[in-house]
Tab-separated table of C-alpha atoms and ligand atoms in Angstrom:
chain	number	residue	atom	x	y	z
A	1	MET	CA	189.466	193.087	112.887
A	2	SER	CA	188.568	192.531	116.410
A	3	GLY	CA	188.717	189.288	118.169
A	4	VAL	CA	184.992	188.434	117.933
A	5	HIS	CA	184.479	185.348	115.992
A	6	ILE	CA	180.997	184.703	114.686
A	7	GLU	CA	180.302	181.333	113.305
A	8	ILE	CA	177.933	181.472	110.319
A	9	GLY	CA	175.159	178.961	109.823
A	10	ARG	CA	174.846	178.302	113.657
A	11	PRO	CA	172.141	179.700	115.814
A	12	GLN	CA	173.716	182.264	118.448
A	13	GLU	CA	172.495	180.484	121.473
A	14	ALA	CA	174.227	181.403	124.681
A	15	VAL	CA	175.376	178.409	126.589
A	16	LYS	CA	174.076	179.055	130.134
A	17	GLN	CA	177.114	178.681	132.476
A	18	TRP	CA	175.220	177.764	135.753
A	19	SER	CA	177.214	178.443	139.104
A	20	SER	CA	177.097	175.256	141.147
A	21	LYS	CA	178.013	177.212	144.226
A	22	SER	CA	175.291	179.710	143.977
A	23	ILE	CA	172.505	177.067	143.214
A	24	TYR	CA	173.899	174.802	146.301
A	25	PHE	CA	173.437	177.732	148.537
A	26	SER	CA	170.433	179.203	147.033
A	27	LEU	CA	168.623	175.588	147.339
A	28	LEU	CA	169.589	175.650	150.929
A	29	GLU	CA	167.491	178.569	151.608
A	30	SER	CA	164.160	177.806	153.375
A	31	ASN	CA	161.805	179.000	150.646
A	32	HIS	CA	163.155	178.910	147.137
A	33	SER	CA	162.496	181.802	145.110
A	34	ALA	CA	161.276	181.267	141.584
A	35	THR	CA	164.499	182.186	140.159
A	36	THR	CA	166.199	179.679	142.225
A	37	GLN	CA	163.558	177.055	140.961
A	38	ALA	CA	164.131	178.051	137.416
A	39	GLU	CA	168.029	178.006	137.545
A	40	SER	CA	168.123	174.793	139.244
A	41	ALA	CA	165.683	173.217	136.796
A	42	GLY	CA	167.999	174.500	133.998
A	43	PHE	CA	171.115	173.079	135.635
A	44	LEU	CA	169.609	169.763	136.231
A	45	ALA	CA	168.466	169.655	132.705
A	46	LYS	CA	172.035	170.541	131.779
A	47	GLN	CA	173.518	167.863	133.707
A	48	LEU	CA	171.102	165.165	132.369
A	49	ASN	CA	171.919	166.199	128.981
A	50	GLU	CA	175.564	166.042	129.506
A	51	THR	CA	175.746	162.607	131.300
A	52	HIS	CA	173.110	161.134	128.631
A	53	SER	CA	176.052	159.715	126.468
A	54	HIS	CA	177.762	158.086	129.720
A	55	THR	CA	177.476	154.548	130.002
A	56	ALA	CA	176.210	152.963	133.226
A	57	ASP	CA	176.880	149.329	134.235
A	58	MET	CA	173.518	149.164	135.665
A	59	PRO	CA	171.142	146.502	133.653
A	60	ALA	CA	167.869	148.165	132.198
A	61	ASN	CA	166.129	144.938	133.154
A	62	ILE	CA	164.663	145.117	136.617
A	63	GLU	CA	164.944	141.469	136.905
A	64	GLN	CA	168.800	141.540	136.567
A	65	LEU	CA	169.189	144.301	139.400
A	66	ASP	CA	169.790	141.548	142.108
A	67	ALA	CA	172.311	139.716	140.409
A	68	TRP	CA	174.222	142.908	139.480
A	69	LEU	CA	173.951	143.871	142.990
A	70	SER	CA	175.670	140.822	144.362
A	71	ASP	CA	178.141	140.804	141.453
A	72	HIS	CA	179.015	144.415	142.162
A	73	ASN	CA	179.713	143.604	145.910
A	74	GLU	CA	181.799	140.504	144.980
A	75	VAL	CA	184.052	142.650	142.888
A	76	VAL	CA	184.210	145.320	145.457
A	77	GLY	CA	185.136	142.801	148.246
A	78	ARG	CA	187.714	141.232	145.889
A	79	GLN	CA	189.435	144.546	145.035
A	80	TYR	CA	189.512	145.521	148.746
A	81	HIS	CA	191.161	142.289	149.805
A	82	GLU	CA	193.797	142.972	147.151
A	83	TYR	CA	194.367	146.197	148.649
A	84	LEU	CA	194.559	144.984	152.142
A	85	ALA	CA	197.005	142.086	150.968
A	86	ALA	CA	199.201	144.971	149.194
A	87	ARG	CA	199.190	146.995	152.183
A	88	LYS	CA	200.243	144.081	154.285
A	89	ALA	CA	203.105	143.443	151.795
A	90	GLY	CA	204.522	146.972	152.660
A	91	GLN	CA	202.792	149.181	149.895
A	92	PRO	CA	202.416	152.801	151.117
A	93	ARG	CA	198.879	154.344	151.557
A	94	TRP	CA	197.060	154.518	148.285
A	95	TYR	CA	195.128	157.561	148.668
A	96	PHE	CA	196.601	159.911	151.339
A	97	GLY	CA	200.088	160.526	151.588
A	98	THR	CA	199.911	162.724	154.520
A	99	LYS	CA	197.458	163.646	157.121
A	100	SER	CA	197.103	167.164	155.571
A	101	HIS	CA	196.022	165.112	152.342
A	102	ALA	CA	193.240	163.290	153.990
A	103	LEU	CA	192.079	166.600	155.817
A	104	PHE	CA	191.937	168.064	152.433
A	105	PHE	CA	189.696	165.401	151.232
A	106	LEU	CA	187.394	165.810	154.113
A	107	ARG	CA	187.161	169.449	153.606
A	108	ALA	CA	186.812	169.240	149.843
A	109	VAL	CA	183.826	166.553	149.832
A	110	ALA	CA	182.154	168.651	152.687
A	111	PRO	CA	179.549	170.328	150.413
A	112	THR	CA	178.591	166.768	149.191
A	113	LYS	CA	178.371	165.027	152.530
A	114	LEU	CA	176.709	167.944	154.437
A	115	VAL	CA	173.839	167.343	151.976
A	116	ASP	CA	173.815	163.636	152.403
A	117	GLY	CA	170.581	161.910	151.580
A	118	SER	CA	169.178	165.230	150.320
A	119	TRP	CA	168.162	164.067	147.017
A	120	LEU	CA	165.369	162.049	148.747
A	121	TYR	CA	163.882	164.986	150.513
A	122	GLY	CA	161.423	165.891	147.741
A	123	LEU	CA	159.509	162.561	148.536
A	124	MET	CA	158.838	163.309	152.122
A	125	LYS	CA	155.603	165.172	151.324
A	126	HIS	CA	154.388	161.778	149.975
A	127	TRP	CA	154.694	160.001	153.234
A	128	GLN	CA	151.340	158.242	152.648
A	129	ASP	CA	152.265	156.699	149.574
A	130	PRO	CA	153.226	152.946	150.265
A	131	ARG	CA	155.041	152.802	146.914
A	132	LEU	CA	157.657	155.202	148.115
A	133	ALA	CA	158.115	153.580	151.521
A	134	SER	CA	161.660	152.294	151.006
A	135	LEU	CA	163.034	155.751	149.963
A	136	ILE	CA	161.198	157.474	152.817
A	137	LYS	CA	162.802	154.868	155.201
A	138	ILE	CA	166.213	155.477	153.531
A	139	TYR	CA	165.780	159.368	154.108
A	140	LEU	CA	164.992	158.913	157.560
A	141	GLU	CA	167.895	156.769	158.216
A	142	GLU	CA	170.310	159.305	156.538
A	143	LEU	CA	168.717	161.760	159.305
A	144	GLY	CA	169.464	159.130	161.935
A	145	ASP	CA	165.594	159.155	162.557
A	146	GLY	CA	166.158	162.107	164.301
A	147	VAL	CA	168.805	160.822	166.783
A	148	GLU	CA	171.611	163.086	166.835
A	149	ALA	CA	174.335	160.703	167.348
A	150	MET	CA	173.216	158.838	164.141
A	151	ASN	CA	172.327	161.664	161.736
A	152	HIS	CA	174.755	161.732	158.786
A	153	VAL	CA	175.006	165.293	158.366
A	154	VAL	CA	175.599	166.028	162.163
A	155	LEU	CA	178.384	163.225	162.121
A	156	TYR	CA	180.083	164.942	159.247
A	157	ARG	CA	179.890	168.319	160.929
A	158	LYS	CA	181.388	166.928	164.114
A	159	LEU	CA	184.148	165.545	161.904
A	160	LEU	CA	184.791	168.732	160.179
A	161	LYS	CA	184.946	170.386	163.567
A	162	LEU	CA	187.008	167.984	165.187
A	163	ASN	CA	189.797	168.382	162.655
A	164	ALA	CA	189.345	172.189	162.309
A	165	CYS	CA	188.118	171.904	158.472
A	166	GLU	CA	185.003	173.921	158.754
A	167	ASP	CA	185.912	176.595	156.499
A	168	TRP	CA	184.701	174.580	153.597
A	169	LYS	CA	182.527	177.442	152.368
A	170	ASN	CA	185.441	178.917	150.606
A	171	LEU	CA	185.890	176.098	148.365
A	172	ASP	CA	185.975	176.613	144.823
A	173	GLU	CA	182.865	176.129	142.530
A	174	LYS	CA	183.918	172.543	141.216
A	175	PHE	CA	183.582	171.250	144.797
A	176	PHE	CA	179.817	172.161	145.023
A	177	THR	CA	178.617	170.471	141.673
A	178	GLN	CA	177.745	167.076	143.079
A	179	GLY	CA	175.858	168.706	146.098
A	180	ALA	CA	173.963	171.049	143.704
A	181	ILE	CA	172.862	168.128	141.809
A	182	GLN	CA	171.570	166.172	144.848
A	183	LEU	CA	169.651	169.322	146.020
A	184	ALA	CA	168.384	170.197	142.653
A	185	LEU	CA	166.851	166.504	142.562
A	186	ALA	CA	165.114	167.390	145.778
A	187	ALA	CA	163.598	170.575	144.325
A	188	HIS	CA	162.428	168.873	141.194
A	189	THR	CA	161.150	165.556	142.445
A	190	ASP	CA	157.645	166.088	141.192
A	191	SER	CA	159.115	166.125	137.613
A	192	HIS	CA	161.908	163.755	138.154
A	193	LEU	CA	160.814	160.818	140.362
A	194	PRO	CA	162.596	158.015	138.179
A	195	GLU	CA	165.687	160.118	138.144
A	196	VAL	CA	165.722	160.392	141.711
A	197	ILE	CA	165.224	156.782	142.254
A	198	GLY	CA	167.811	156.017	139.860
A	199	PHE	CA	170.360	158.556	141.466
A	200	ASN	CA	169.641	157.006	144.804
A	201	LEU	CA	170.396	153.435	143.347
A	202	GLY	CA	173.828	154.537	142.025
A	203	TYR	CA	174.659	156.481	145.081
A	204	GLU	CA	173.863	153.957	147.756
A	205	GLN	CA	175.949	150.955	146.140
A	206	LEU	CA	179.118	150.213	148.210
A	207	PRO	CA	182.278	151.653	146.373
A	208	LEU	CA	185.720	150.571	146.758
A	209	HIS	CA	186.834	154.015	147.680
A	210	LEU	CA	184.811	154.117	150.693
A	211	LEU	CA	186.431	151.241	152.250
A	212	ILE	CA	189.928	152.379	151.520
A	213	THR	CA	189.263	155.756	152.682
A	214	ALA	CA	188.040	154.580	155.981
A	215	TYR	CA	191.127	152.397	156.456
A	216	GLU	CA	193.582	155.080	155.522
A	217	LEU	CA	191.818	157.863	157.723
A	218	LYS	CA	192.109	155.564	160.670
A	219	GLU	CA	195.686	155.170	160.033
A	220	LEU	CA	196.086	158.753	159.937
A	221	ASN	CA	194.449	159.254	163.244
A	222	ILE	CA	190.917	160.546	161.868
A	223	ASP	CA	188.066	159.306	163.093
A	224	PRO	CA	186.681	157.005	160.112
A	225	TYR	CA	183.090	156.476	161.746
A	226	TYR	CA	181.218	158.428	159.113
A	227	PHE	CA	182.879	156.239	156.410
A	228	THR	CA	182.481	152.799	158.303
A	229	LEU	CA	178.980	153.739	159.113
A	230	HIS	CA	178.140	153.798	155.405
A	231	THR	CA	179.929	150.566	154.620
A	232	THR	CA	177.414	148.967	157.106
A	233	ILE	CA	174.224	150.944	156.608
A	234	ASP	CA	174.567	150.751	152.769
A	235	ASN	CA	174.987	147.051	152.875
A	236	ALA	CA	173.609	144.813	150.017
A	237	GLN	CA	171.503	142.573	152.232
A	238	SER	CA	169.535	144.644	154.362
A	239	GLY	CA	170.879	148.362	154.093
A	240	HIS	CA	170.493	151.091	151.620
A	241	ALA	CA	171.806	149.412	148.639
A	242	ARG	CA	169.186	146.787	148.910
A	243	GLY	CA	166.597	149.346	149.782
A	244	ALA	CA	167.498	151.048	146.599
A	245	ILE	CA	166.589	148.192	144.656
A	246	ASP	CA	163.396	147.566	146.444
A	247	ALA	CA	162.571	151.278	145.564
A	248	VAL	CA	162.889	150.812	141.613
A	249	ARG	CA	160.354	147.991	141.994
A	250	GLU	CA	158.023	149.512	144.519
A	251	ALA	CA	157.563	152.701	142.568
A	252	MET	CA	157.220	151.141	139.161
A	253	PRO	CA	153.295	150.719	139.223
A	254	LEU	CA	153.471	154.744	139.239
A	255	PHE	CA	154.680	154.552	135.669
A	256	GLY	CA	152.617	152.600	133.034
A	257	GLU	CA	155.609	151.936	130.479
A	258	SER	CA	158.382	150.235	132.250
A	259	ARG	CA	161.042	150.644	129.660
A	260	ASP	CA	160.719	154.597	129.615
A	261	TYR	CA	160.764	154.251	133.356
A	262	MET	CA	164.016	152.157	133.484
A	263	GLN	CA	165.529	154.542	131.104
A	264	ARG	CA	164.888	157.405	133.275
A	265	VAL	CA	166.064	155.509	136.207
A	266	ILE	CA	169.265	154.638	134.502
A	267	ALA	CA	169.670	158.531	133.419
A	268	GLY	CA	169.426	159.193	137.352
A	269	VAL	CA	172.066	156.700	138.044
A	270	LYS	CA	174.422	158.570	135.553
A	271	LEU	CA	173.954	161.644	137.424
A	272	ASN	CA	176.273	160.317	140.017
A	273	ASP	CA	178.973	161.139	137.421
A	274	VAL	CA	178.517	164.822	137.728
A	275	GLY	CA	181.127	166.975	139.238
A	276	LEU	CA	184.380	165.569	140.847
A	277	SER	CA	184.460	161.840	141.839
A	278	THR	CA	185.941	160.843	145.176
A	279	LEU	CA	189.409	159.816	143.216
A	280	ASP	CA	189.274	163.151	141.424
A	281	VAL	CA	189.191	164.987	144.729
A	282	ILE	CA	191.925	162.942	146.259
A	283	LYS	CA	194.203	163.481	143.196
A	284	HIS	CA	193.531	167.268	143.188
A	285	PHE	CA	195.676	167.646	146.251
A	286	ASP	CA	198.930	169.575	145.790
A	287	LEU	CA	200.763	170.324	149.143
A	288	GLN	CA	202.871	173.206	148.118
A	289	GLY	CA	199.758	174.679	146.119
A	290	GLU	CA	197.755	174.366	149.460
A	291	VAL	CA	200.442	176.109	151.169
A	292	VAL	CA	200.430	178.957	148.774
A	293	ARG	CA	196.662	179.181	148.785
A	294	ILE	CA	196.613	179.321	152.592
A	295	LEU	CA	198.981	182.064	152.756
A	296	GLN	CA	197.390	183.952	150.045
A	297	SER	CA	194.017	183.721	152.095
A	298	LYS	CA	195.751	185.434	155.037
A	299	ALA	CA	197.477	188.183	152.941
A	300	ASN	CA	194.656	190.646	153.102
A	301	ILE	CA	194.768	191.281	156.594
A	302	GLY	CA	198.406	189.920	156.940
A	303	GLN	CA	199.824	192.696	154.726
A	304	PHE	CA	199.221	195.331	157.437
A	305	MET	CA	200.096	193.202	160.441
A	306	HIS	CA	203.934	192.620	160.496
A	307	SER	CA	206.775	194.776	161.489
A	308	ASP	CA	208.677	196.549	158.985
A	309	ARG	CA	212.010	195.644	160.759
A	310	CYS	CA	211.945	192.037	159.125
A	311	VAL	CA	213.039	191.970	155.810
A	312	ILE	CA	213.318	188.978	153.560
A	313	GLY	CA	215.017	188.806	150.257
A	314	GLY	CA	214.818	192.532	149.992
A	315	LYS	CA	211.171	193.053	151.043
A	316	THR	CA	209.473	193.495	154.236
A	317	ILE	CA	206.808	190.729	155.057
A	318	ASN	CA	203.984	193.349	154.584
A	319	GLU	CA	205.451	193.911	151.011
A	320	TRP	CA	205.600	190.411	150.111
A	321	LEU	CA	201.939	189.834	151.219
A	322	ARG	CA	200.604	192.778	149.400
A	323	ASP	CA	201.137	190.964	146.067
A	324	GLN	CA	199.378	187.565	146.142
A	325	ASP	CA	201.345	186.267	143.057
A	326	GLN	CA	204.481	186.672	144.917
A	327	VAL	CA	203.599	184.292	147.790
A	328	ALA	CA	205.122	181.500	146.111
A	329	VAL	CA	208.420	183.421	145.649
A	330	PHE	CA	208.173	184.386	149.347
A	331	LEU	CA	208.161	180.834	150.442
A	332	TYR	CA	211.204	180.147	148.312
A	333	GLU	CA	212.994	183.238	150.031
A	334	MET	CA	211.920	181.942	153.491
A	335	GLU	CA	213.667	178.554	152.765
A	336	LYS	CA	216.716	180.478	151.500
A	337	ILE	CA	217.289	182.315	154.555
A	338	GLY	CA	216.819	179.366	156.844
A	339	TRP	CA	213.280	180.472	158.215
A	340	VAL	CA	211.745	177.354	156.488
A	341	LYS	CA	214.069	174.331	156.922
A	342	ARG	CA	212.472	171.652	154.669
A	343	HIS	CA	212.673	167.922	155.010
A	344	GLN	CA	213.548	168.130	158.626
A	345	ASN	CA	211.848	168.361	161.892
A	346	PRO	CA	209.298	171.414	161.665
A	347	GLU	CA	210.291	172.231	165.101
A	348	ASP	CA	213.744	173.383	163.517
A	349	SER	CA	212.018	176.001	161.449
A	350	PRO	CA	211.662	179.580	162.866
A	351	PHE	CA	208.630	179.841	160.628
A	352	TRP	CA	206.917	177.020	162.225
A	353	LYS	CA	207.614	178.448	165.722
A	354	VAL	CA	206.217	181.507	165.149
A	355	ILE	CA	202.824	180.067	164.087
A	356	ALA	CA	202.333	176.861	165.814
A	357	GLY	CA	201.947	176.145	169.754
A	358	ASP	CA	199.813	178.209	172.557
A	359	LYS	CA	202.321	180.836	173.268
A	360	ALA	CA	203.352	181.319	169.476
A	361	PRO	CA	203.271	184.806	168.319
A	362	MET	CA	200.897	184.143	165.534
A	363	PHE	CA	198.837	181.708	167.566
A	364	GLY	CA	195.217	181.250	166.011
A	365	VAL	CA	196.167	182.777	162.740
A	366	PHE	CA	196.252	179.631	161.061
A	367	THR	CA	193.429	176.782	161.630
A	368	GLY	CA	194.181	173.361	162.491
A	369	TYR	CA	193.840	172.169	158.980
A	370	GLU	CA	196.290	174.943	157.816
A	371	GLN	CA	198.784	174.081	160.357
A	372	GLN	CA	198.779	170.515	159.398
A	373	VAL	CA	199.362	171.548	155.925
A	374	ILE	CA	202.330	173.706	156.697
A	375	TYR	CA	203.625	171.020	159.095
A	376	ASP	CA	203.545	168.318	156.383
A	377	TRP	CA	205.051	170.597	153.834
A	378	ILE	CA	207.985	171.563	155.858
A	379	ALA	CA	208.586	168.098	157.031
A	380	GLY	CA	208.446	167.012	153.416
A	381	GLU	CA	210.325	163.822	152.643
A	382	LYS	CA	210.969	163.086	156.275
A	383	ILE	CA	207.279	163.160	157.426
A	384	GLU	CA	206.847	159.443	158.085
A	385	SER	CA	210.075	159.673	160.573
A	386	MET	CA	208.347	162.639	162.710
A	387	PRO	CA	207.190	162.056	166.297
A	388	MET	CA	203.589	160.336	166.111
A	389	LEU	CA	201.976	163.027	168.247
A	390	ALA	CA	203.456	165.958	166.233
A	391	ARG	CA	202.611	164.285	163.006
A	392	LEU	CA	199.160	162.869	163.489
A	393	GLY	CA	197.676	164.726	166.593
A	394	ARG	CA	196.185	163.465	169.752
A	395	PRO	CA	194.391	159.770	169.237
A	396	TRP	CA	190.948	160.469	167.813
A	397	ARG	CA	189.157	158.782	170.642
A	398	MET	CA	190.425	160.830	173.253
A	399	VAL	CA	189.391	163.998	171.245
A	400	GLU	CA	186.091	162.279	170.752
A	401	LYS	CA	185.298	161.615	174.290
A	402	GLN	CA	185.909	165.275	174.957
A	403	SER	CA	183.491	166.223	172.396
A	404	VAL	CA	180.928	163.849	173.596
A	405	ALA	CA	181.022	165.269	177.224
A	406	GLN	CA	180.544	168.809	175.556
A	407	GLU	CA	177.482	167.478	173.651
A	408	GLU	CA	175.894	166.031	176.843
A	409	ALA	CA	176.665	169.277	178.657
A	410	ARG	CA	174.857	171.115	175.720
A	411	HIS	CA	171.927	168.736	176.013
A	412	LYS	CA	171.516	169.078	179.658
A	413	ARG	CA	171.243	172.979	179.166
A	414	TYR	CA	168.491	172.846	176.421
A	415	GLY	CA	166.757	169.742	177.759
A	416	ASN	CA	166.328	168.577	173.981
A	417	VAL	CA	166.337	164.781	174.454
A	418	TYR	CA	162.963	163.100	173.176
A	419	ASP	CA	161.603	159.399	173.445
A	420	PHE	CA	162.452	157.747	170.177
A	421	GLN	CA	158.933	156.156	169.824
A	422	SER	CA	156.420	158.692	171.125
A	423	GLY	CA	158.621	161.892	170.422
A	424	ASN	CA	157.919	163.042	174.073
A	425	LYS	CA	160.541	164.789	176.006
A	426	ILE	CA	161.974	162.494	178.352
A	427	THR	CA	164.529	164.559	180.498
A	428	HIS	CA	163.470	167.026	183.065
A	429	GLN	CA	160.973	169.657	182.110
A	430	LEU	CA	162.894	172.587	181.030
A	431	ARG	CA	163.324	174.612	184.397
A	432	GLN	CA	161.875	177.842	182.935
A	433	GLU	CA	161.249	179.847	179.776
A	434	ASN	CA	164.120	181.825	179.027
A	435	ASP	CA	165.967	183.266	175.855
A	436	PHE	CA	167.729	180.010	175.220
A	437	THR	CA	164.574	177.929	175.155
A	438	GLN	CA	162.246	180.054	173.034
A	439	ASP	CA	162.723	178.225	169.902
A	440	GLN	CA	162.033	174.560	171.355
A	441	LEU	CA	159.194	175.646	173.526
A	442	SER	CA	157.398	177.559	170.483
A	443	PHE	CA	158.252	174.548	168.349
A	444	GLU	CA	156.486	172.045	170.801
A	445	ARG	CA	153.636	174.240	171.447
A	446	HIS	CA	152.918	174.396	167.759
A	447	VAL	CA	153.151	170.670	167.114
A	448	HIS	CA	150.582	169.861	169.964
A	449	GLY	CA	148.364	172.714	168.809
A	450	ILE	CA	147.867	171.017	165.264
A	451	ASP	CA	145.226	168.465	165.381
A	452	ASP	CA	144.799	167.976	161.439
A	453	GLU	CA	147.340	164.983	160.397
A	454	GLU	CA	148.199	166.304	157.108
A	455	LYS	CA	149.145	169.829	158.427
A	456	LEU	CA	151.265	168.256	161.131
A	457	MET	CA	153.067	166.154	158.835
A	458	HIS	CA	153.416	169.169	156.367
A	459	PHE	CA	154.914	171.177	159.133
A	460	LEU	CA	157.361	168.530	160.471
A	461	VAL	CA	158.454	167.748	156.825
A	462	ASP	CA	159.613	171.333	156.425
A	463	TRP	CA	161.854	171.074	159.390
A	464	MET	CA	163.244	167.881	157.979
A	465	SER	CA	164.581	169.813	154.682
A	466	PRO	CA	168.444	169.414	153.868
A	467	ALA	CA	168.976	172.954	155.433
A	468	LYS	CA	167.418	172.182	158.746
A	469	HIS	CA	167.025	168.564	159.805
A	470	TYR	CA	170.432	168.387	161.471
A	471	THR	CA	169.364	171.349	163.757
A	472	SER	CA	167.963	170.373	167.345
A	473	ILE	CA	164.439	171.401	166.234
A	474	GLY	CA	164.920	169.522	162.805
A	475	LEU	CA	166.045	166.360	164.681
A	476	CYS	CA	163.011	166.858	166.953
A	477	ALA	CA	160.783	167.170	164.026
A	478	THR	CA	162.160	163.895	162.573
A	479	ARG	CA	161.493	161.928	165.595
A	480	TYR	CA	158.050	163.176	165.675
A	481	PHE	CA	157.696	162.365	161.977
A	482	LYS	CA	159.319	158.806	162.587
A	483	SER	CA	156.906	157.998	165.599
A	484	HIS	CA	153.969	158.892	163.607
A	485	MET	CA	155.101	156.800	160.696
A	486	ASP	CA	155.740	153.945	163.025
A	487	SER	CA	152.348	154.155	164.276
A	488	LEU	CA	150.857	153.840	160.786
A	489	PHE	CA	152.432	150.613	159.586
B	1	FE2	FE1	174.435	158.782	154.353
B	2	FE2	FE1	172.940	155.772	152.602
């Protein structure tokens, strides 16, 4: 008898396994195909079904939301106070053992952070509806109202760049699930408005992990601004947490039967449980496993690049790299012959000298993130006693200053600075039309050539999609959109 097992009496329905990663990237394409629409609808329905039995601590009675919000904030405030007291009393960091652990986290949550706010995008075409005003305001604020330095996705992209963590697209499927659900909500807002409102309500509440993450990133010399910004902008008095509650109330008249509406809102709140949580991602880190993964990722090319003179454990490096399953054994062999001297200064290990430093023979093979992982792994138990600069890198304020200067230089080149209120360009006129300014100029000409308000807003909204809002034209479109909205109210 073969291994095929057929259950008698049960319909043979295939359970569709949606790929979060492919849905994520398909939804980031400009025009969704019919297949993408259908697959993402199925994916969303499946996630709603799976979270249906979860419990949410959110009250189903709208009148109790204010009290719930202040209780929630009080609890988080108290827990954070306890955390600070514990740290002050000498406890080690709760989340990140090493800098590479923190960088792993930044990279692993990138698919979610890079679509920050996206679940609200589907509302933007309803910009004239005052019952959605709070949600539209939150989306615009996620986009920094079109100001590059305040756009949450731009900020996160910069954070990844500064920390050499830009290779997030290679991450496994499971890291894309939460981002995929956010994009799916945007694609199906017309049929899932209460769920979008509920998801927003759940997402915009200040969690304890945000406070601890910001605190520990700073300790590890990583700019915590993206995270501290969210502790302020999502505040309970006037920020997104408050706006999210107002939004539940404002949109209620759209739905006749309030009980059904609130139940769907709660279903949306529970969608926040989909995929890996922040704490799951943090726990997912395995330093040794990450070193193995990094070396495996280099093996495809590396297996042809080394000289056959160097033999370790009876095999050449090329031979070791030819079989990815052998990488862990290869590491062990390197330790055995002293190429890697674990639990001491990595500078004493020949392997480290070969890969790190400007003049190292393998300079540039490993990204900054990958080097940090290898450094922390070699230093092992002695990591905390390593010199600060080698262990944590240059102070982030210094790095940030350099990148701001680069940004300014870029702006000067493209002349892409617009007045916040009017949307008009306020820098010098672009000197001339050239290959570098074509996109800006044709965008402007197009915007000024549309005299129908509906058509203009439709055009701008298209540029404000999760895939495009952080680009220079997307930011510009957001500023035009925002200034038009301001002129209406
Ligand atoms: Fe945000
Ligand atoms: Fe927010």
